Amino acid sequence: MKTTAQIKKNYQLIKFQKLVIVSLLIGFLSALLGISLKKMTEYYEEIFFHQADSNPLFLLLFPIFGLSVIYFLRLYLFKKKENKGIKEVFESTHSKTKNLPSYKIPSHTINGLLTVIFGGSTGIEVSTVVATATIGSVAHQKENVFRQYKTELICAGVAAGITALFSSPIAGILFALEVISRKVTRAFVIANLIAVSIAFGLLTLLKEESLFSVAVTTWHLRAIPYFILLGILAGINSVYLTKCVLFFKSRFAKIETHYYKIIIGSAILSISLFIFPQLYGEGYHAIKEIMNSNNEIPLTFTLAFTFLSILLLKPIVTSITLASGGDGGVFAPSLFIGAFLGILVASVLNTFFDTQIIPVNFMIIGMAAVLSASIHAPFTAIFLVCGLTNNYTLFFPILAACLISKYTAKMIYPDTVYTFVPSI
């Protein structure tokens, strides 16, 4: 006859086995969704951007078409249910009764894809995060034994999704920890390690390459003061991005007729894209173009004006994309702003102060620094950007810039777009 201790031990073993199995399943499904969405977005964004680049008329038509399709999908397919982004994930993890409904998987996946490929100036990262979090949420509801692991399973889905997008399992786990869970439990470690291992294994099997192919070989100690300067400027830019998102969302919320939001938003977006095509979609095409220029970017008045205009406009068009019904967040915009901020700072320093610093290094550090300050997650930003470039040469400069940018941003404004709670 089994003792109470043996029964309890067997029950714990069964719980552990089930946790392992469900984590494997969540990791596989989340990674599959993340990779599929990334591939589809890259493929169709390239096609549509090429068409728009050849015929600027498409720059005027794509945004209103994309936002209109999203609106009608929400109206008729998803029954007027709004997507709130990562705040939905927070609400679910902080509540015992509130769960992420399964419709959010197709809703965020489809709407995120449509937003970006038709020129919406954001990225698919937040769409992926919410969709993969929903996979974890749905799994936790299937058996009573998983009820106590709600946050852990949601985080497992998120970690696998981030791993799939950025080829960095460490960034996946750190994002789940720094942004979503903010606490470590034994179940968190088990579920997330299994999920990201499956996701990274799938990436390896499919031979997925890093997003940015760039050769970083060295950095110089004499550049440390300039890294600090970049970190401070990144913190300031991230606050500008956050303030823009909150401002335009609050203003557009006052427009009662939703289609007026689409018309106003798409008009502003179309004009901006017409003047600066670099703002189209995620903007990764513009980053790659500069990275492939072999550091030969002489600063002229026209180039400086273009970079400054892009830095000022990107937060505005991102905010308007989201406020007028687009699906996305601040991940891709932060990376984009950081890259252009980095290249502008490097070009100014080299042109006027003959510092002989390496522009591509500043682009990479800038990407991580702005992302760190925008989401208040420096270690996620470090490993995410290192994963994007598949290079850890700049680890220590990135670490310094990310910490400086985060605390600079927090000193100026304590909230992010994820943590801000509007006053009632």
Short mmCIF file of C-alpha atoms in Angstrom, two decimals:
data_model
loop_
_atom_site.label_atom_id
_atom_site.label_comp_id
_atom_site.label_asym_id
_atom_site.label_seq_id
_atom_site.Cartn_x
_atom_site.Cartn_y
_atom_site.Cartn_z
CA MET A 1 0.00 0.00 0.00
CA LYS A 2 1.35 3.40 -1.07
CA THR A 3 2.16 5.94 1.59
CA THR A 4 1.03 9.56 1.39
CA ALA A 5 4.60 10.60 0.56
CA GLN A 6 4.74 8.15 -2.37
CA ILE A 7 1.38 9.34 -3.72
CA LYS A 8 2.54 12.93 -3.51
CA LYS A 9 5.84 12.06 -5.20
CA ASN A 10 4.03 10.26 -8.05
CA TYR A 11 1.67 13.21 -8.48
CA GLN A 12 4.59 15.64 -8.69
CA LEU A 13 6.27 13.38 -11.25
CA ILE A 14 3.13 13.29 -13.39
CA LYS A 15 2.84 17.09 -13.16
CA PHE A 16 6.47 17.45 -14.23
CA GLN A 17 6.01 15.08 -17.18
CA LYS A 18 2.90 16.92 -18.34
CA LEU A 19 4.68 20.27 -17.98
CA VAL A 20 7.52 19.00 -20.16
CA ILE A 21 5.12 17.70 -22.83
CA VAL A 22 3.01 20.86 -22.96
CA SER A 23 6.16 23.02 -23.08
CA LEU A 24 7.43 21.01 -26.06
CA LEU A 25 4.11 21.54 -27.82
CA ILE A 26 3.94 25.26 -27.01
CA GLY A 27 7.54 25.75 -28.15
CA PHE A 28 6.95 23.99 -31.46
CA LEU A 29 3.65 25.73 -32.29
CA SER A 30 4.91 29.17 -31.21
CA ALA A 31 8.13 28.81 -33.20
CA LEU A 32 6.22 27.58 -36.24
CA LEU A 33 3.88 30.57 -36.03
CA GLY A 34 6.77 33.01 -35.53
CA ILE A 35 8.86 31.64 -38.41
CA SER A 36 5.84 31.46 -40.75
CA LEU A 37 4.77 35.02 -39.99
CA LYS A 38 8.33 36.30 -40.39
CA LYS A 39 8.76 34.51 -43.73
CA MET A 40 5.40 35.67 -45.11
CA THR A 41 6.04 39.25 -44.00
CA GLU A 42 9.53 39.37 -45.53
CA TYR A 43 8.28 37.84 -48.80
CA TYR A 44 5.22 40.03 -49.34
CA GLU A 45 6.74 43.21 -47.92
CA GLU A 46 9.59 42.95 -50.42
CA ILE A 47 7.15 42.45 -53.32
CA PHE A 48 4.83 45.31 -52.34
CA PHE A 49 7.68 47.68 -51.49
CA HIS A 50 9.29 46.98 -54.86
CA GLN A 51 6.00 47.78 -56.57
CA ALA A 52 5.61 50.97 -54.56
CA ASP A 53 9.21 51.96 -55.27
CA SER A 54 8.59 51.52 -59.00
CA ASN A 55 5.21 53.27 -58.96
CA PRO A 56 4.78 55.83 -56.14
CA LEU A 57 1.01 55.75 -56.67
CA PHE A 58 1.01 52.51 -54.67
CA LEU A 59 2.44 54.41 -51.70
CA LEU A 60 -0.82 56.35 -51.63
CA LEU A 61 -3.06 53.29 -52.08
CA PHE A 62 -1.43 50.59 -49.94
CA PRO A 63 -1.92 52.15 -46.46
CA ILE A 64 -5.64 52.89 -46.86
CA PHE A 65 -6.21 49.46 -48.43
CA GLY A 66 -4.34 47.61 -45.66
CA LEU A 67 -5.99 49.51 -42.80
CA SER A 68 -9.42 49.09 -44.41
CA VAL A 69 -9.02 45.31 -44.77
CA ILE A 70 -7.96 45.09 -41.10
CA TYR A 71 -10.98 47.16 -40.10
CA PHE A 72 -13.44 44.94 -41.97
CA LEU A 73 -11.78 41.77 -40.66
CA ARG A 74 -12.20 43.05 -37.11
CA LEU A 75 -15.78 44.11 -37.83
CA TYR A 76 -17.06 40.92 -39.47
CA LEU A 77 -14.58 38.09 -38.78
CA PHE A 78 -13.47 38.96 -35.24
CA LYS A 79 -16.79 40.49 -34.14
CA LYS A 80 -15.55 44.03 -33.33
CA LYS A 81 -13.03 42.70 -30.80
CA GLU A 82 -10.09 45.09 -30.42
CA ASN A 83 -6.43 44.11 -30.13
CA LYS A 84 -4.64 45.92 -27.30
CA GLY A 85 -1.15 44.52 -27.86
CA ILE A 86 1.12 43.34 -25.05
CA LYS A 87 -1.16 44.95 -22.44
CA GLU A 88 -3.51 42.02 -23.12
CA VAL A 89 -0.76 39.65 -22.02
CA PHE A 90 -0.17 41.67 -18.83
CA GLU A 91 -3.89 41.65 -18.04
CA SER A 92 -4.00 37.89 -18.45
CA THR A 93 -0.94 37.10 -16.31
CA HIS A 94 -2.10 39.45 -13.54
CA SER A 95 -5.59 37.96 -13.36
CA LYS A 96 -6.67 34.47 -12.32
CA THR A 97 -9.88 34.65 -14.34
CA LYS A 98 -8.95 36.67 -17.43
CA ASN A 99 -7.48 34.52 -20.22
CA LEU A 100 -6.33 35.23 -23.76
CA PRO A 101 -9.09 33.95 -26.09
CA SER A 102 -8.00 31.69 -28.95
CA TYR A 103 -9.21 34.11 -31.67
CA LYS A 104 -6.19 36.30 -30.86
CA ILE A 105 -3.90 33.82 -32.61
CA PRO A 106 -5.37 34.39 -36.11
CA SER A 107 -6.36 37.99 -35.32
CA HIS A 108 -2.87 39.21 -34.41
CA THR A 109 -1.17 37.03 -37.02
CA ILE A 110 -3.31 38.22 -39.94
CA ASN A 111 -3.57 41.86 -38.86
CA GLY A 112 0.15 42.09 -38.08
CA LEU A 113 1.00 40.72 -41.52
CA LEU A 114 -1.41 43.06 -43.32
CA THR A 115 -0.24 46.12 -41.39
CA VAL A 116 3.41 45.70 -42.33
CA ILE A 117 3.19 44.49 -45.94
CA PHE A 118 0.92 47.40 -46.87
CA GLY A 119 3.32 49.97 -45.48
CA GLY A 120 2.26 50.37 -41.85
CA SER A 121 5.34 51.75 -40.12
CA THR A 122 5.67 49.13 -37.40
CA GLY A 123 6.71 45.46 -37.07
CA ILE A 124 5.29 41.98 -36.51
CA GLU A 125 7.05 41.42 -33.18
CA VAL A 126 4.21 42.44 -30.87
CA SER A 127 1.68 40.61 -33.06
CA THR A 128 3.84 37.50 -32.68
CA VAL A 129 4.23 37.98 -28.93
CA VAL A 130 0.47 38.19 -28.31
CA ALA A 131 -0.33 35.31 -30.68
CA THR A 132 2.28 33.01 -29.11
CA ALA A 133 1.27 34.09 -25.59
CA THR A 134 -2.24 33.00 -26.53
CA ILE A 135 -0.92 29.57 -27.48
CA GLY A 136 0.45 29.26 -23.93
CA SER A 137 -2.77 30.64 -22.45
CA VAL A 138 -4.96 28.18 -24.37
CA ALA A 139 -2.70 25.29 -23.31
CA HIS A 140 -2.93 26.23 -19.62
CA GLN A 141 -6.73 26.03 -19.79
CA LYS A 142 -6.81 22.48 -21.14
CA GLU A 143 -6.01 20.62 -17.91
CA ASN A 144 -6.46 21.45 -14.25
CA VAL A 145 -2.86 20.49 -13.56
CA PHE A 146 -1.72 23.48 -15.69
CA ARG A 147 -3.86 26.09 -13.90
CA GLN A 148 -1.06 27.02 -11.51
CA TYR A 149 1.39 27.44 -14.42
CA LYS A 150 -0.53 30.13 -16.29
CA THR A 151 2.22 32.77 -16.38
CA GLU A 152 4.94 30.18 -17.02
CA LEU A 153 3.16 28.70 -20.06
CA ILE A 154 2.29 32.11 -21.48
CA CYS A 155 5.96 33.09 -21.10
CA ALA A 156 7.04 29.84 -22.79
CA GLY A 157 4.98 30.78 -25.86
CA VAL A 158 6.37 34.33 -25.87
CA ALA A 159 9.99 33.14 -25.43
CA ALA A 160 9.67 30.68 -28.31
CA GLY A 161 8.10 33.35 -30.53
CA ILE A 162 10.88 35.86 -29.82
CA THR A 163 13.47 33.13 -30.43
CA ALA A 164 11.89 32.37 -33.80
CA LEU A 165 11.94 36.03 -34.87
CA PHE A 166 15.42 36.99 -33.69
CA SER A 167 17.34 33.70 -33.59
CA SER A 168 18.25 34.26 -29.95
CA PRO A 169 16.96 31.84 -27.27
CA ILE A 170 18.54 33.97 -24.53
CA ALA A 171 16.66 37.06 -25.75
CA GLY A 172 13.46 35.02 -25.76
CA ILE A 173 13.83 33.95 -22.14
CA LEU A 174 15.02 37.38 -21.00
CA PHE A 175 12.08 39.15 -22.68
CA ALA A 176 9.65 36.75 -21.01
CA LEU A 177 11.39 37.43 -17.68
CA GLU A 178 12.11 41.18 -17.89
CA VAL A 179 8.85 42.27 -19.52
CA ILE A 180 6.16 39.64 -18.86
CA SER A 181 6.82 37.53 -15.74
CA ARG A 182 9.37 39.53 -13.71
CA LYS A 183 9.90 36.54 -11.44
CA VAL A 184 11.64 33.19 -11.75
CA THR A 185 10.11 29.92 -10.64
CA ARG A 186 11.21 26.35 -11.20
CA ALA A 187 8.31 25.85 -13.63
CA PHE A 188 9.32 29.06 -15.50
CA VAL A 189 12.86 27.77 -16.02
CA ILE A 190 11.71 24.31 -17.18
CA ALA A 191 8.94 25.52 -19.51
CA ASN A 192 10.95 28.33 -21.09
CA LEU A 193 14.17 26.36 -21.56
CA ILE A 194 12.24 23.58 -23.30
CA ALA A 195 10.23 26.00 -25.45
CA VAL A 196 13.21 28.03 -26.67
CA SER A 197 15.27 24.86 -27.26
CA ILE A 198 12.54 23.53 -29.56
CA ALA A 199 12.28 26.92 -31.28
CA PHE A 200 16.03 27.20 -31.81
CA GLY A 201 16.17 23.57 -32.96
CA LEU A 202 13.53 24.34 -35.58
CA LEU A 203 15.48 27.41 -36.71
CA THR A 204 18.63 25.29 -37.06
CA LEU A 205 16.76 22.59 -38.96
CA LEU A 206 15.36 25.17 -41.39
CA LYS A 207 18.81 26.84 -41.65
CA GLU A 208 17.44 30.28 -40.80
CA GLU A 209 20.04 33.03 -41.24
CA SER A 210 20.43 36.14 -39.08
CA LEU A 211 18.43 39.16 -40.23
CA PHE A 212 21.43 41.45 -40.68
CA SER A 213 24.56 40.09 -42.29
CA VAL A 214 27.27 42.42 -41.07
CA ALA A 215 30.96 41.97 -40.26
CA VAL A 216 31.88 43.47 -36.88
CA THR A 217 35.48 42.74 -36.03
CA THR A 218 36.57 45.24 -33.39
CA TRP A 219 35.83 48.33 -31.30
CA HIS A 220 38.16 50.87 -29.68
CA LEU A 221 38.42 52.02 -26.08
CA ARG A 222 38.69 55.64 -27.24
CA ALA A 223 35.09 55.33 -28.49
CA ILE A 224 33.69 54.78 -24.97
CA PRO A 225 32.70 58.46 -24.42
CA TYR A 226 30.84 58.36 -27.72
CA PHE A 227 29.04 55.15 -26.71
CA ILE A 228 27.90 56.97 -23.57
CA LEU A 229 26.70 59.90 -25.68
CA LEU A 230 24.80 57.49 -27.94
CA GLY A 231 23.20 55.83 -24.90
CA ILE A 232 21.93 59.19 -23.61
CA LEU A 233 20.57 60.20 -27.03
CA ALA A 234 18.94 56.77 -27.39
CA GLY A 235 17.15 57.24 -24.07
CA ILE A 236 15.84 60.64 -25.19
CA ASN A 237 14.67 59.24 -28.55
CA SER A 238 12.90 56.34 -26.86
CA VAL A 239 10.93 58.74 -24.66
CA TYR A 240 9.96 60.69 -27.78
CA LEU A 241 8.71 57.43 -29.35
CA THR A 242 6.73 56.51 -26.21
CA LYS A 243 5.21 59.99 -25.91
CA CYS A 244 4.22 59.97 -29.59
CA VAL A 245 2.45 56.60 -29.30
CA LEU A 246 0.55 57.67 -26.18
CA PHE A 247 -0.31 61.10 -27.61
CA PHE A 248 -1.67 59.95 -30.97
CA LYS A 249 -3.53 57.00 -29.47
CA SER A 250 -5.32 59.32 -27.05
CA ARG A 251 -6.13 61.81 -29.83
CA PHE A 252 -7.39 59.19 -32.27
CA ALA A 253 -9.47 57.58 -29.49
CA LYS A 254 -11.59 60.75 -29.48
CA ILE A 255 -12.61 60.19 -33.13
CA GLU A 256 -15.90 58.30 -32.85
CA THR A 257 -16.22 57.09 -36.47
CA HIS A 258 -13.49 54.50 -36.95
CA TYR A 259 -13.25 54.95 -40.71
CA TYR A 260 -12.32 58.60 -40.18
CA LYS A 261 -9.32 57.31 -38.21
CA ILE A 262 -8.35 55.17 -41.20
CA ILE A 263 -8.69 58.03 -43.69
CA ILE A 264 -6.70 60.49 -41.56
CA GLY A 265 -4.08 57.90 -40.58
CA SER A 266 -3.55 56.51 -44.08
CA ALA A 267 -3.33 60.04 -45.57
CA ILE A 268 -0.53 61.02 -43.15
CA LEU A 269 1.19 57.66 -43.62
CA SER A 270 0.99 57.82 -47.44
CA ILE A 271 2.46 61.34 -47.60
CA SER A 272 5.27 60.34 -45.24
CA LEU A 273 6.07 57.21 -47.27
CA PHE A 274 5.97 59.21 -50.50
CA ILE A 275 8.63 61.60 -49.14
CA PHE A 276 10.66 59.01 -47.20
CA PRO A 277 10.19 55.44 -48.54
CA GLN A 278 12.60 54.26 -45.81
CA LEU A 279 9.63 54.44 -43.41
CA TYR A 280 7.76 51.69 -45.28
CA GLY A 281 6.85 48.71 -43.08
CA GLU A 282 9.45 47.48 -40.61
CA GLY A 283 12.15 49.55 -42.31
CA TYR A 284 14.69 46.72 -42.20
CA HIS A 285 15.33 47.20 -45.93
CA ALA A 286 16.64 50.71 -45.21
CA ILE A 287 18.89 49.46 -42.38
CA LYS A 288 20.35 46.72 -44.61
CA GLU A 289 21.03 49.23 -47.37
CA ILE A 290 23.11 51.41 -45.05
CA MET A 291 24.88 48.43 -43.48
CA ASN A 292 25.88 47.21 -46.94
CA SER A 293 27.42 50.56 -47.89
CA ASN A 294 30.80 49.51 -46.41
CA ASN A 295 30.87 52.40 -43.91
CA GLU A 296 31.34 54.88 -46.74
CA ILE A 297 28.68 57.45 -45.82
CA PRO A 298 30.03 61.00 -46.22
CA LEU A 299 27.81 63.41 -44.32
CA THR A 300 26.22 66.03 -46.54
CA PHE A 301 23.52 68.57 -45.71
CA THR A 302 20.96 66.51 -47.66
CA LEU A 303 21.90 63.29 -45.87
CA ALA A 304 21.85 64.94 -42.44
CA PHE A 305 18.42 66.45 -43.20
CA THR A 306 17.13 63.04 -44.35
CA PHE A 307 18.36 61.24 -41.22
CA LEU A 308 16.98 63.92 -38.88
CA SER A 309 13.63 63.93 -40.69
CA ILE A 310 13.40 60.14 -40.44
CA LEU A 311 14.22 60.24 -36.72
CA LEU A 312 11.48 62.82 -36.17
CA LEU A 313 8.90 61.19 -38.46
CA LYS A 314 9.32 57.50 -37.60
CA PRO A 315 7.74 57.76 -34.10
CA ILE A 316 4.89 59.82 -35.55
CA VAL A 317 4.03 57.45 -38.42
CA THR A 318 4.43 54.43 -36.13
CA SER A 319 2.02 56.00 -33.65
CA ILE A 320 -0.48 56.90 -36.36
CA THR A 321 -0.27 53.40 -37.84
CA LEU A 322 -1.21 51.92 -34.46
CA ALA A 323 -3.78 54.61 -33.58
CA SER A 324 -5.64 54.21 -36.88
CA GLY A 325 -6.08 50.44 -36.46
CA GLY A 326 -2.80 48.83 -37.44
CA ASP A 327 -1.43 45.89 -35.45
CA GLY A 328 2.09 46.12 -34.07
CA GLY A 329 4.30 47.71 -31.46
CA VAL A 330 7.59 49.48 -30.78
CA PHE A 331 10.10 46.65 -31.34
CA ALA A 332 10.87 47.24 -35.03
CA PRO A 333 10.49 51.05 -34.78
CA SER A 334 12.99 51.09 -31.88
CA LEU A 335 15.53 49.09 -33.89
CA PHE A 336 14.98 51.35 -36.90
CA ILE A 337 15.32 54.58 -34.89
CA GLY A 338 18.41 53.22 -33.13
CA ALA A 339 20.11 52.32 -36.41
CA PHE A 340 19.52 55.77 -37.94
CA LEU A 341 20.45 57.53 -34.71
CA GLY A 342 23.69 55.53 -34.55
CA ILE A 343 24.70 56.26 -38.14
CA LEU A 344 23.87 59.97 -37.73
CA VAL A 345 25.92 60.28 -34.52
CA ALA A 346 28.86 58.42 -36.10
CA SER A 347 28.72 60.54 -39.27
CA VAL A 348 28.62 63.82 -37.32
CA LEU A 349 31.51 62.78 -35.08
CA ASN A 350 33.65 61.59 -38.01
CA THR A 351 32.89 64.60 -40.22
CA PHE A 352 33.28 67.42 -37.70
CA PHE A 353 35.54 65.94 -35.03
CA ASP A 354 37.62 63.42 -37.01
CA THR A 355 36.98 60.70 -34.42
CA GLN A 356 37.48 57.84 -36.93
CA ILE A 357 34.84 55.70 -35.26
CA ILE A 358 33.16 52.77 -37.03
CA PRO A 359 29.64 53.74 -38.24
CA VAL A 360 28.25 50.21 -38.43
CA ASN A 361 29.21 49.64 -34.78
CA PHE A 362 27.18 52.69 -33.81
CA MET A 363 24.22 51.48 -35.84
CA ILE A 364 24.17 48.16 -33.97
CA ILE A 365 24.72 49.75 -30.55
CA GLY A 366 22.04 52.34 -31.32
CA MET A 367 19.52 49.63 -32.20
CA ALA A 368 20.03 47.89 -28.87
CA ALA A 369 20.11 51.13 -26.86
CA VAL A 370 16.82 52.53 -28.18
CA LEU A 371 15.07 49.16 -27.78
CA SER A 372 16.40 48.84 -24.22
CA ALA A 373 15.04 52.27 -23.30
CA SER A 374 11.72 51.77 -25.11
CA ILE A 375 10.78 48.54 -23.30
CA HIS A 376 12.97 48.98 -20.16
CA ALA A 377 14.61 45.63 -20.80
CA PRO A 378 18.37 46.13 -21.37
CA PHE A 379 19.42 42.48 -21.28
CA THR A 380 16.70 41.47 -23.74
CA ALA A 381 17.92 44.21 -26.09
CA ILE A 382 21.56 43.12 -25.80
CA PHE A 383 21.02 39.47 -26.72
CA LEU A 384 18.29 40.26 -29.25
CA VAL A 385 20.51 42.58 -31.29
CA CYS A 386 23.50 40.26 -30.95
CA GLY A 387 21.23 37.49 -32.25
CA LEU A 388 20.07 39.67 -35.16
CA THR A 389 23.67 40.17 -36.27
CA ASN A 390 24.96 36.79 -35.06
CA ASN A 391 27.90 38.63 -33.54
CA TYR A 392 28.88 39.30 -29.90
CA THR A 393 31.97 41.46 -30.54
CA LEU A 394 30.15 44.58 -29.34
CA PHE A 395 28.69 42.96 -26.22
CA PHE A 396 30.31 45.30 -23.67
CA PRO A 397 29.68 48.58 -25.56
CA ILE A 398 26.08 47.45 -26.11
CA LEU A 399 25.74 46.61 -22.40
CA ALA A 400 26.96 50.07 -21.39
CA ALA A 401 24.78 51.91 -23.91
CA CYS A 402 21.68 49.85 -23.02
CA LEU A 403 21.98 50.53 -19.29
CA ILE A 404 22.64 54.23 -19.85
CA SER A 405 19.73 54.57 -22.30
CA LYS A 406 17.29 52.77 -20.02
CA TYR A 407 18.06 54.89 -16.96
CA THR A 408 18.16 58.08 -19.04
CA ALA A 409 14.67 57.26 -20.33
CA LYS A 410 13.38 56.39 -16.84
CA MET A 411 14.70 59.67 -15.45
CA ILE A 412 12.82 61.63 -18.10
CA TYR A 413 9.64 59.54 -18.18
CA PRO A 414 9.08 56.45 -16.01
CA ASP A 415 6.57 54.62 -18.23
CA THR A 416 6.76 52.66 -21.47
CA VAL A 417 3.89 52.06 -23.89
CA TYR A 418 3.43 48.72 -22.08
CA THR A 419 3.27 50.07 -18.53
CA PHE A 420 1.42 53.36 -19.06
CA VAL A 421 -2.02 53.41 -17.44
CA PRO A 422 -4.24 56.28 -18.69
CA SER A 423 -5.94 58.35 -16.01
CA ILE A 424 -9.70 57.97 -15.92
#
